Amino acid sequence: MKVIKFGGSSLASASQLEKVLNIVKADPERRFVVVSAPGKRHENDTKVTDALISYYQKYRNHQDVTAEQDWIIQRYQDIIDSLGLGSAIFNQIKQSFKDLASLPIVDNDFLYDTFLAAGEDNNAKLIAEYFCQNGLMARYIHPKAAGIIVSSEPQNARLLPASYDKLEELRHAREILVIPGFFGVTEDNQICTFSRGGSDITGSIVAAGIGADLYENFTDVDGIFVAHPGVVNNPLSISELTYKEMRELAYAGFSVLHDEALIPAYRGKIPIVIKNTNNPDHPGTKIVLEHQEQTLPVVGIAGDDKFVSINMSKYLMNREVGFGRKVLQILEDLNIRWEHMPTGIDDLSIVLREKELTPIKEQEILAYLTQTLKVDEVDIERNLSVIMVVGENMRNQIGVTAKVTKALSEKNINLEMISQGSSEVSIIFIIKTEQEKEAIRALYHNFFENN
Amino acid sequence: MKVIKFGGSSLASASQLEKVLNIVKADPERRFVVVSAPGKRHENDTKVTDALISYYQKYRNHQDVTAEQDWIIQRYQDIIDSLGLGSAIFNQIKQSFKDLASLPIVDNDFLYDTFLAAGEDNNAKLIAEYFCQNGLMARYIHPKAAGIIVSSEPQNARLLPASYDKLEELRHAREILVIPGFFGVTEDNQICTFSRGGSDITGSIVAAGIGADLYENFTDVDGIFVAHPGVVNNPLSISELTYKEMRELAYAGFSVLHDEALIPAYRGKIPIVIKNTNNPDHPGTKIVLEHQEQTLPVVGIAGDDKFVSINMSKYLMNREVGFGRKVLQILEDLNIRWEHMPTGIDDLSIVLREKELTPIKEQEILAYLTQTLKVDEVDIERNLSVIMVVGENMRNQIGVTAKVTKALSEKNINLEMISQGSSEVSIIFIIKTEQEKEAIRALYHNFFENN
């Protein structure tokens, strides 16, 4: 049993929906289809969701909304007409969008969420109708009926854990269920949307809820690339990635799936595959709990900038019980999240994201370090980037660190800091941001082009 | 103005004292001579200090002490006779050792310290006399007269900071002052000894007190070796070492000078040189605040065993503000000193010395991590060694890490963890203990034999 989710660009036009139909038909295990709202058909197009935001803003400001309504309804009509779906479904969708303009504006915390969710909701109805007319036994199901009951946090809904019992019952549905992504329903019957990456979250929740064998996430790329295509020309895509590896890559800027979307599937031990609607024969990237394939030691190389390092040294620091804890305590008191803490004997660095260190917090920290902890020296190093070389199989391979450091040294890239933990899922190098792209290219060349 | 300190083996016999005289004569800046008690003349010999311990034990147990007194007095007599110093100084020393056996035993916290200090004290008298008879204007000075006033902590004296004012006055002495090492005098006029490495501490205190240009520490080796001579055959000695580098090497088992002895000289910004009494023309190893010479990037390679690592992972750990601080807090609550904390994204390791992790503390930590911090996985890795590649000039050299990791990888030595802080005084590698010696040899070969 598989849950299959399609992103907006996969659902932007009739020709895209034909691909979707063929994909769903191709595997009888694809029994739960989670859909986004129609996305862009071409680069300068408008997403339905963005049009709904304009519609909401005008309505909220008591302005005329006819143009926005018409544009949105026309998007759906274009698809319906091209697919020959008839007027019943069109009228239903048209009315649904018009009805938004009669919702109460005052004291309605969920107005924005309700407007936005209409894009996914109506698309699910349309797609269920299209499937039915083309030989698939399919049924639209509203998140409330599906059991996606969420907390009352507008634009930041969280699934209530009790939902999973209801979701599990969906296993017994005889039809293919078409579920709108991006939103759930509160216990008070309000539409409430998830945070960014919302349809991915719905797919992940449904996959965990029904205990799917696989969660297929269809998008418009051939999976996750080994390195950022903006840095490396035409990079390879990763065939298999573990959740841990995905987390490490996501940390340093890889963003195919949002963290929030990974959690339910991870907890439910459901593998994910990221595939391309426009190239469904490409195997894509599989995200698994443990590697099944014999992969290369390194699966991906990521880089992220805007890091700073607070470097301190104190003679005999190493003998002072509690020194490191006190440093972390002041950061916690200032609500600063830190990333790494490389240590020498009498020196210690704290690596954090630049945005965490506001000027006032920086002053507080420096005062505390010099006056209370009495460090001998402290300085702040800026414009740092983190380079992550990721791969769970590194731990069985002697020499990955040697290969990495040699590649960087040949390009005259100095290592400011290194952190390699015992998990060996990744090795983290901190370098100057001005050398970040060159470092990624050098590593890509050494790990993926020389073999 | 130089302070010169001689260790026990440099003062063990008349022939050794002749070398000492020549060394002091060779440089008119050598105006403060700190001396130990006579050490071993050959491998199976007994140090005067150890003989004094036997003397003390017998006296304390009300046993006959004649044999111990005679043996000790004979040691001094042999030296006095060989140097032709005459009977006045001999009688004075003889009486001094005999008088120990009339000290009160009951309610005397400083009895042990007073016995032991007599070795240094009488040797200083002897050496001052020898210098005088050989053309040097020299004078014995007791620590009380010199102003070495210490806390009342038997066998663990600490200099009272006010002492430095008195010590500074010694600058104006016209004679060469011969000062017994190893002990000071409390404000209640009790003899109180320093901890291990005691004469080194006295030398360091005097050097700081008088603001010496150099503290010369004479011993029986040609300085500090680049790697342990028990691991590497006939290693090079280090010509110049910074205090920071010395600290890093000392941390991983290098032990020419005790930490405590370094502190006063470090604070007083006094350079130290470690030289060989038996080979005074060898330049030895200079310990400086900042490198003056153009040194190699790496100055030394050290290894130390008996480390363990507590490795933990938790999905999304990285998002949890305060996680690392809580881990360090439980260690601090259990009074555990930790060494390094390499981090990945969702994993963290704590490296500590094996002796810190008693079975009961280990249980407490594991229970806290699993029950309170709810980590997904935790394990303890044992039999680890720390390898330190030390050198302040590494920071200007791209490629040291690459060279190190390549050398280890060629010997199939896997890196369990790496920590390279921003100071770049050292790079710390954690490997399995069974590969420690091989690793040190490989690094020595690559950094010191290939050039």
mmCIF file with all atom_site columns, C-alpha atoms in Angstrom, chain A residues 294-402:
data_model
loop_
_atom_site.group_PDB
_atom_site.id
_atom_site.type_symbol
_atom_site.label_atom_id
_atom_site.label_alt_id
_atom_site.label_comp_id
_atom_site.label_asym_id
_atom_site.label_entity_id
_atom_site.label_seq_id
_atom_site.pdbx_PDB_ins_code
_atom_site.Cartn_x
_atom_site.Cartn_y
_atom_site.Cartn_z
_atom_site.occupancy
_atom_site.B_iso_or_equiv
_atom_site.pdbx_formal_charge
_atom_site.auth_seq_id
_atom_site.auth_comp_id
_atom_site.auth_asym_id
_atom_site.auth_atom_id
_atom_site.pdbx_PDB_model_num
ATOM 1   C CA . GLN A 1 294 ? 25.724 -0.826 -1.432 1.00 0.00 ? 294 GLN A CA 1
ATOM 2   C CA . THR A 1 295 ? 26.200 2.911  -1.696 1.00 0.00 ? 295 THR A CA 1
ATOM 3   C CA . LEU A 1 296 ? 29.325 4.976  -2.043 1.00 0.00 ? 296 LEU A CA 1
ATOM 4   C CA . PRO A 1 297 ? 30.767 6.136  1.289  1.00 0.00 ? 297 PRO A CA 1
ATOM 5   C CA . VAL A 1 298 ? 29.650 9.684  0.580  1.00 0.00 ? 298 VAL A CA 1
ATOM 6   C CA . VAL A 1 299 ? 26.083 10.315 -0.578 1.00 0.00 ? 299 VAL A CA 1
ATOM 7   C CA . GLY A 1 300 ? 26.018 14.096 -0.642 1.00 0.00 ? 300 GLY A CA 1
ATOM 8   C CA . ILE A 1 301 ? 27.953 17.292 -0.162 1.00 0.00 ? 301 ILE A CA 1
ATOM 9   C CA . ALA A 1 302 ? 26.242 20.343 1.228  1.00 0.00 ? 302 ALA A CA 1
ATOM 10  C CA . GLY A 1 303 ? 27.339 23.818 2.117  1.00 0.00 ? 303 GLY A CA 1
ATOM 11  C CA . ASP A 1 304 ? 25.672 26.586 4.031  1.00 0.00 ? 304 ASP A CA 1
ATOM 12  C CA . ASP A 1 305 ? 26.855 30.057 4.851  1.00 0.00 ? 305 ASP A CA 1
ATOM 13  C CA . LYS A 1 306 ? 26.190 32.732 7.470  1.00 0.00 ? 306 LYS A CA 1
ATOM 14  C CA . PHE A 1 307 ? 27.922 31.061 10.385 1.00 0.00 ? 307 PHE A CA 1
ATOM 15  C CA . VAL A 1 308 ? 30.039 32.748 13.020 1.00 0.00 ? 308 VAL A CA 1
ATOM 16  C CA . SER A 1 309 ? 32.369 31.344 15.628 1.00 0.00 ? 309 SER A CA 1
ATOM 17  C CA . ILE A 1 310 ? 33.063 32.628 19.116 1.00 0.00 ? 310 ILE A CA 1
ATOM 18  C CA . ASN A 1 311 ? 36.595 31.534 19.917 1.00 0.00 ? 311 ASN A CA 1
ATOM 19  C CA . MET A 1 312 ? 37.938 31.682 23.425 1.00 0.00 ? 312 MET A CA 1
ATOM 20  C CA . SER A 1 313 ? 41.070 30.517 25.171 1.00 0.00 ? 313 SER A CA 1
ATOM 21  C CA . LYS A 1 314 ? 42.087 30.415 28.778 1.00 0.00 ? 314 LYS A CA 1
ATOM 22  C CA . TYR A 1 315 ? 45.265 28.959 30.199 1.00 0.00 ? 315 TYR A CA 1
ATOM 23  C CA . LEU A 1 316 ? 44.395 25.761 32.102 1.00 0.00 ? 316 LEU A CA 1
ATOM 24  C CA . MET A 1 317 ? 40.754 25.951 30.926 1.00 0.00 ? 317 MET A CA 1
ATOM 25  C CA . ASN A 1 318 ? 40.826 22.205 30.647 1.00 0.00 ? 318 ASN A CA 1
ATOM 26  C CA . ARG A 1 319 ? 41.171 21.824 34.428 1.00 0.00 ? 319 ARG A CA 1
ATOM 27  C CA . GLU A 1 320 ? 38.159 23.943 35.221 1.00 0.00 ? 320 GLU A CA 1
ATOM 28  C CA . VAL A 1 321 ? 35.179 21.684 35.914 1.00 0.00 ? 321 VAL A CA 1
ATOM 29  C CA . GLY A 1 322 ? 32.032 23.284 34.513 1.00 0.00 ? 322 GLY A CA 1
ATOM 30  C CA . PHE A 1 323 ? 33.665 25.752 32.136 1.00 0.00 ? 323 PHE A CA 1
ATOM 31  C CA . GLY A 1 324 ? 31.987 24.423 28.978 1.00 0.00 ? 324 GLY A CA 1
ATOM 32  C CA . ARG A 1 325 ? 28.670 24.063 30.751 1.00 0.00 ? 325 ARG A CA 1
ATOM 33  C CA . LYS A 1 326 ? 28.786 27.698 31.862 1.00 0.00 ? 326 LYS A CA 1
ATOM 34  C CA . VAL A 1 327 ? 29.437 28.841 28.312 1.00 0.00 ? 327 VAL A CA 1
ATOM 35  C CA . LEU A 1 328 ? 26.434 26.870 27.085 1.00 0.00 ? 328 LEU A CA 1
ATOM 36  C CA . GLN A 1 329 ? 24.359 28.178 29.979 1.00 0.00 ? 329 GLN A CA 1
ATOM 37  C CA . ILE A 1 330 ? 24.857 31.818 29.015 1.00 0.00 ? 330 ILE A CA 1
ATOM 38  C CA . LEU A 1 331 ? 23.861 30.948 25.451 1.00 0.00 ? 331 LEU A CA 1
ATOM 39  C CA . GLU A 1 332 ? 20.747 29.190 26.704 1.00 0.00 ? 332 GLU A CA 1
ATOM 40  C CA . ASP A 1 333 ? 19.890 32.117 28.983 1.00 0.00 ? 333 ASP A CA 1
ATOM 41  C CA . LEU A 1 334 ? 20.080 34.366 25.922 1.00 0.00 ? 334 LEU A CA 1
ATOM 42  C CA . ASN A 1 335 ? 17.979 31.850 23.952 1.00 0.00 ? 335 ASN A CA 1
ATOM 43  C CA . ILE A 1 336 ? 20.777 31.292 21.454 1.00 0.00 ? 336 ILE A CA 1
ATOM 44  C CA . ARG A 1 337 ? 20.907 28.048 19.537 1.00 0.00 ? 337 ARG A CA 1
ATOM 45  C CA . TRP A 1 338 ? 24.457 26.847 18.897 1.00 0.00 ? 338 TRP A CA 1
ATOM 46  C CA . GLU A 1 339 ? 25.650 24.328 16.381 1.00 0.00 ? 339 GLU A CA 1
ATOM 47  C CA . HIS A 1 340 ? 29.097 22.990 17.198 1.00 0.00 ? 340 HIS A CA 1
ATOM 48  C CA . MET A 1 341 ? 31.663 23.213 19.931 1.00 0.00 ? 341 MET A CA 1
ATOM 49  C CA . PRO A 1 342 ? 35.125 22.192 18.783 1.00 0.00 ? 342 PRO A CA 1
ATOM 50  C CA . THR A 1 343 ? 37.641 22.085 21.632 1.00 0.00 ? 343 THR A CA 1
ATOM 51  C CA . GLY A 1 344 ? 41.366 22.103 22.034 1.00 0.00 ? 344 GLY A CA 1
ATOM 52  C CA . ILE A 1 345 ? 42.929 21.715 25.457 1.00 0.00 ? 345 ILE A CA 1
ATOM 53  C CA . ASP A 1 346 ? 42.748 25.288 26.621 1.00 0.00 ? 346 ASP A CA 1
ATOM 54  C CA . ASP A 1 347 ? 40.498 26.660 23.928 1.00 0.00 ? 347 ASP A CA 1
ATOM 55  C CA . LEU A 1 348 ? 36.930 26.241 22.896 1.00 0.00 ? 348 LEU A CA 1
ATOM 56  C CA . SER A 1 349 ? 34.862 27.558 20.008 1.00 0.00 ? 349 SER A CA 1
ATOM 57  C CA . ILE A 1 350 ? 31.129 27.895 19.675 1.00 0.00 ? 350 ILE A CA 1
ATOM 58  C CA . VAL A 1 351 ? 29.857 27.824 16.120 1.00 0.00 ? 351 VAL A CA 1
ATOM 59  C CA . LEU A 1 352 ? 26.415 29.307 15.549 1.00 0.00 ? 352 LEU A CA 1
ATOM 60  C CA . ARG A 1 353 ? 24.295 30.811 12.838 1.00 0.00 ? 353 ARG A CA 1
ATOM 61  C CA . GLU A 1 354 ? 24.893 34.526 12.340 1.00 0.00 ? 354 GLU A CA 1
ATOM 62  C CA . LYS A 1 355 ? 21.248 35.425 12.919 1.00 0.00 ? 355 LYS A CA 1
ATOM 63  C CA . GLU A 1 356 ? 21.436 34.065 16.482 1.00 0.00 ? 356 GLU A CA 1
ATOM 64  C CA . LEU A 1 357 ? 24.064 36.611 17.446 1.00 0.00 ? 357 LEU A CA 1
ATOM 65  C CA . THR A 1 358 ? 22.385 40.013 17.609 1.00 0.00 ? 358 THR A CA 1
ATOM 66  C CA . PRO A 1 359 ? 24.696 42.907 18.600 1.00 0.00 ? 359 PRO A CA 1
ATOM 67  C CA . ILE A 1 360 ? 23.197 43.114 22.095 1.00 0.00 ? 360 ILE A CA 1
ATOM 68  C CA . LYS A 1 361 ? 23.529 39.372 22.693 1.00 0.00 ? 361 LYS A CA 1
ATOM 69  C CA . GLU A 1 362 ? 27.090 39.510 21.390 1.00 0.00 ? 362 GLU A CA 1
ATOM 70  C CA . GLN A 1 363 ? 27.929 42.200 23.944 1.00 0.00 ? 363 GLN A CA 1
ATOM 71  C CA . GLU A 1 364 ? 26.348 40.162 26.734 1.00 0.00 ? 364 GLU A CA 1
ATOM 72  C CA . ILE A 1 365 ? 28.359 37.094 25.815 1.00 0.00 ? 365 ILE A CA 1
ATOM 73  C CA . LEU A 1 366 ? 31.653 38.925 25.496 1.00 0.00 ? 366 LEU A CA 1
ATOM 74  C CA . ALA A 1 367 ? 31.117 40.634 28.847 1.00 0.00 ? 367 ALA A CA 1
ATOM 75  C CA . TYR A 1 368 ? 30.298 37.332 30.524 1.00 0.00 ? 368 TYR A CA 1
ATOM 76  C CA . LEU A 1 369 ? 33.289 35.545 29.011 1.00 0.00 ? 369 LEU A CA 1
ATOM 77  C CA . THR A 1 370 ? 35.796 38.209 29.938 1.00 0.00 ? 370 THR A CA 1
ATOM 78  C CA . GLN A 1 371 ? 34.412 39.361 33.281 1.00 0.00 ? 371 GLN A CA 1
ATOM 79  C CA . THR A 1 372 ? 32.866 36.239 34.792 1.00 0.00 ? 372 THR A CA 1
ATOM 80  C CA . LEU A 1 373 ? 34.674 33.349 33.109 1.00 0.00 ? 373 LEU A CA 1
ATOM 81  C CA . LYS A 1 374 ? 37.864 35.399 32.834 1.00 0.00 ? 374 LYS A CA 1
ATOM 82  C CA . VAL A 1 375 ? 39.025 34.001 29.525 1.00 0.00 ? 375 VAL A CA 1
ATOM 83  C CA . ASP A 1 376 ? 42.449 35.143 28.336 1.00 0.00 ? 376 ASP A CA 1
ATOM 84  C CA . GLU A 1 377 ? 41.351 35.797 24.777 1.00 0.00 ? 377 GLU A CA 1
ATOM 85  C CA . VAL A 1 378 ? 38.085 35.903 22.918 1.00 0.00 ? 378 VAL A CA 1
ATOM 86  C CA . ASP A 1 379 ? 37.306 36.814 19.356 1.00 0.00 ? 379 ASP A CA 1
ATOM 87  C CA . ILE A 1 380 ? 34.457 36.447 16.943 1.00 0.00 ? 380 ILE A CA 1
ATOM 88  C CA . GLU A 1 381 ? 35.103 35.077 13.503 1.00 0.00 ? 381 GLU A CA 1
ATOM 89  C CA . ARG A 1 382 ? 32.519 35.900 10.834 1.00 0.00 ? 382 ARG A CA 1
ATOM 90  C CA . ASN A 1 383 ? 31.713 34.934 7.241  1.00 0.00 ? 383 ASN A CA 1
ATOM 91  C CA . LEU A 1 384 ? 32.092 31.240 7.873  1.00 0.00 ? 384 LEU A CA 1
ATOM 92  C CA . SER A 1 385 ? 30.473 28.406 5.962  1.00 0.00 ? 385 SER A CA 1
ATOM 93  C CA . VAL A 1 386 ? 29.771 24.873 7.017  1.00 0.00 ? 386 VAL A CA 1
ATOM 94  C CA . ILE A 1 387 ? 30.623 22.148 4.542  1.00 0.00 ? 387 ILE A CA 1
ATOM 95  C CA . MET A 1 388 ? 29.085 18.781 5.255  1.00 0.00 ? 388 MET A CA 1
ATOM 96  C CA . VAL A 1 389 ? 30.261 15.571 3.698  1.00 0.00 ? 389 VAL A CA 1
ATOM 97  C CA . VAL A 1 390 ? 27.453 13.137 4.396  1.00 0.00 ? 390 VAL A CA 1
ATOM 98  C CA . GLY A 1 391 ? 27.202 9.360  4.233  1.00 0.00 ? 391 GLY A CA 1
ATOM 99  C CA . GLU A 1 392 ? 26.454 6.665  6.781  1.00 0.00 ? 392 GLU A CA 1
ATOM 100 C CA . ASN A 1 393 ? 28.758 4.255  5.003  1.00 0.00 ? 393 ASN A CA 1
ATOM 101 C CA . MET A 1 394 ? 31.745 6.495  5.725  1.00 0.00 ? 394 MET A CA 1
ATOM 102 C CA . ARG A 1 395 ? 32.079 4.800  9.062  1.00 0.00 ? 395 ARG A CA 1
ATOM 103 C CA . ASN A 1 396 ? 33.221 1.613  7.379  1.00 0.00 ? 396 ASN A CA 1
ATOM 104 C CA . GLN A 1 397 ? 35.682 3.379  5.155  1.00 0.00 ? 397 GLN A CA 1
ATOM 105 C CA . ILE A 1 398 ? 39.110 4.431  6.206  1.00 0.00 ? 398 ILE A CA 1
ATOM 106 C CA . GLY A 1 399 ? 40.370 7.416  4.357  1.00 0.00 ? 399 GLY A CA 1
ATOM 107 C CA . VAL A 1 400 ? 37.315 9.564  3.609  1.00 0.00 ? 400 VAL A CA 1
ATOM 108 C CA . THR A 1 401 ? 38.645 12.336 5.841  1.00 0.00 ? 401 THR A CA 1
ATOM 109 C CA . ALA A 1 402 ? 42.015 12.037 4.159  1.00 0.00 ? 402 ALA A CA 1
#
